[in-house]
Coordinates of C-alpha atoms in Angstrom, one line a residue:
M1 CA -26.1 -23.2 -1.1
I2 CA -29.6 -22.7 -0.4
K3 CA -30.9 -26.5 -0.4
V4 CA -35.3 -25.8 -0.5
A5 CA -37.6 -29.7 -0.6
V6 CA -40.9 -27.7 -1.9
F7 CA -43.8 -31.2 -0.8
C8 CA -47.0 -30.5 -2.5
A9 CA -50.3 -33.3 -4.1
A10 CA -49.1 -33.8 -7.4
G11 CA -46.4 -31.4 -8.6
M12 CA -47.9 -30.2 -11.2
S13 CA -48.1 -26.2 -10.5
T14 CA -45.4 -26.7 -8.3
S15 CA -43.2 -27.2 -10.1
L16 CA -43.6 -24.2 -12.1
L17 CA -43.1 -22.1 -9.7
V18 CA -40.2 -23.7 -8.6
K19 CA -38.9 -22.4 -11.8
K20 CA -40.1 -19.1 -11.2
I21 CA -37.8 -18.9 -7.7
K22 CA -35.1 -20.8 -9.6
E23 CA -35.5 -17.6 -11.8
A24 CA -36.3 -14.6 -9.8
A25 CA -32.1 -16.7 -7.5
I26 CA -30.6 -16.5 -10.9
K27 CA -31.2 -12.5 -10.7
K28 CA -30.2 -12.1 -6.6
D29 CA -27.3 -13.7 -7.1
I30 CA -28.7 -16.5 -4.5
E31 CA -27.8 -20.3 -5.1
I32 CA -30.4 -22.7 -4.5
E33 CA -30.6 -25.9 -5.2
I34 CA -34.9 -26.5 -4.4
N35 CA -36.9 -29.0 -5.7
A36 CA -40.3 -30.2 -5.9
Y37 CA -42.1 -33.3 -4.0
S38 CA -45.4 -35.5 -3.6
E39 CA -46.3 -35.1 0.7
T40 CA -45.9 -38.2 0.4
E41 CA -41.9 -37.7 0.1
M42 CA -41.5 -36.0 2.8
S43 CA -39.7 -38.2 5.3
R44 CA -36.7 -39.1 2.2
H45 CA -35.8 -35.0 2.3
T46 CA -35.2 -33.6 5.3
D47 CA -31.1 -33.3 4.3
V48 CA -32.5 -28.8 3.4
D49 CA -32.2 -26.0 5.2
C50 CA -36.1 -25.4 4.8
V51 CA -39.6 -26.8 3.5
L52 CA -41.6 -25.4 2.0
L53 CA -46.1 -26.8 2.0
G54 CA -48.3 -25.7 -1.3
P55 CA -51.2 -24.3 0.0
Q56 CA -54.0 -27.2 -1.7
I57 CA -51.3 -29.5 1.7
Q58 CA -51.7 -27.4 4.4
Y59 CA -53.1 -30.0 6.3
A60 CA -50.0 -31.4 6.1
L61 CA -48.5 -29.1 8.3
K62 CA -48.5 -30.7 11.9
N63 CA -47.4 -34.3 9.7
A64 CA -44.3 -31.8 8.3
Q65 CA -43.1 -30.3 11.9
K66 CA -42.7 -33.8 13.6
I67 CA -40.5 -34.8 10.6
F68 CA -38.7 -31.7 10.2
D69 CA -38.4 -30.1 13.7
P70 CA -37.0 -32.5 15.5
L71 CA -34.1 -32.2 12.5
N72 CA -34.5 -28.1 13.2
I73 CA -35.5 -27.4 10.1
K74 CA -37.7 -24.4 9.1
V75 CA -41.8 -25.5 7.2
E76 CA -44.1 -22.9 6.4
V77 CA -47.4 -23.1 3.5
I78 CA -46.5 -20.9 1.1
N79 CA -49.3 -17.9 0.6
T80 CA -51.9 -18.5 -1.5
V81 CA -51.6 -15.4 -3.3
D82 CA -48.4 -16.3 -3.6
Y83 CA -48.9 -19.1 -4.9
G84 CA -51.5 -18.8 -7.1
M85 CA -49.8 -15.8 -8.7
M86 CA -46.7 -17.7 -9.3
N87 CA -44.7 -14.7 -7.6
G88 CA -40.4 -16.9 -7.4
E89 CA -40.0 -13.3 -5.9
K90 CA -42.1 -13.5 -2.9
V91 CA -42.1 -17.0 -1.9
L92 CA -37.6 -16.5 -2.8
S93 CA -37.9 -13.8 -0.1
T94 CA -39.7 -16.5 2.0
I95 CA -37.0 -18.8 2.0
E96 CA -34.9 -16.2 2.6
H97 CA -36.3 -14.9 5.9
L98 CA -36.7 -19.1 7.0
I99 CA -33.3 -19.0 6.7
K100 CA -32.4 -16.5 8.6

């Protein structure tokens, strides 16, 4: 099972994207546990395989890397277009790339 944390500012649109990613994972028969959290909760969610940041908080990338790099957890900002289009399949592909 792939465990993913998605961090954002408020969580409204990110929760919808998480739902789309779960749907894409079901279609590809991929087991995934993915949850959205506020950026203020980063240090509390370190038991994951990778971390995604919503484009609206890309300024937090360096802080996220300080938290997750020592744990060998990859961090990536979600592509703005994929985020805006709520493209769960493309974001799932990003996740697959990060964990390889």
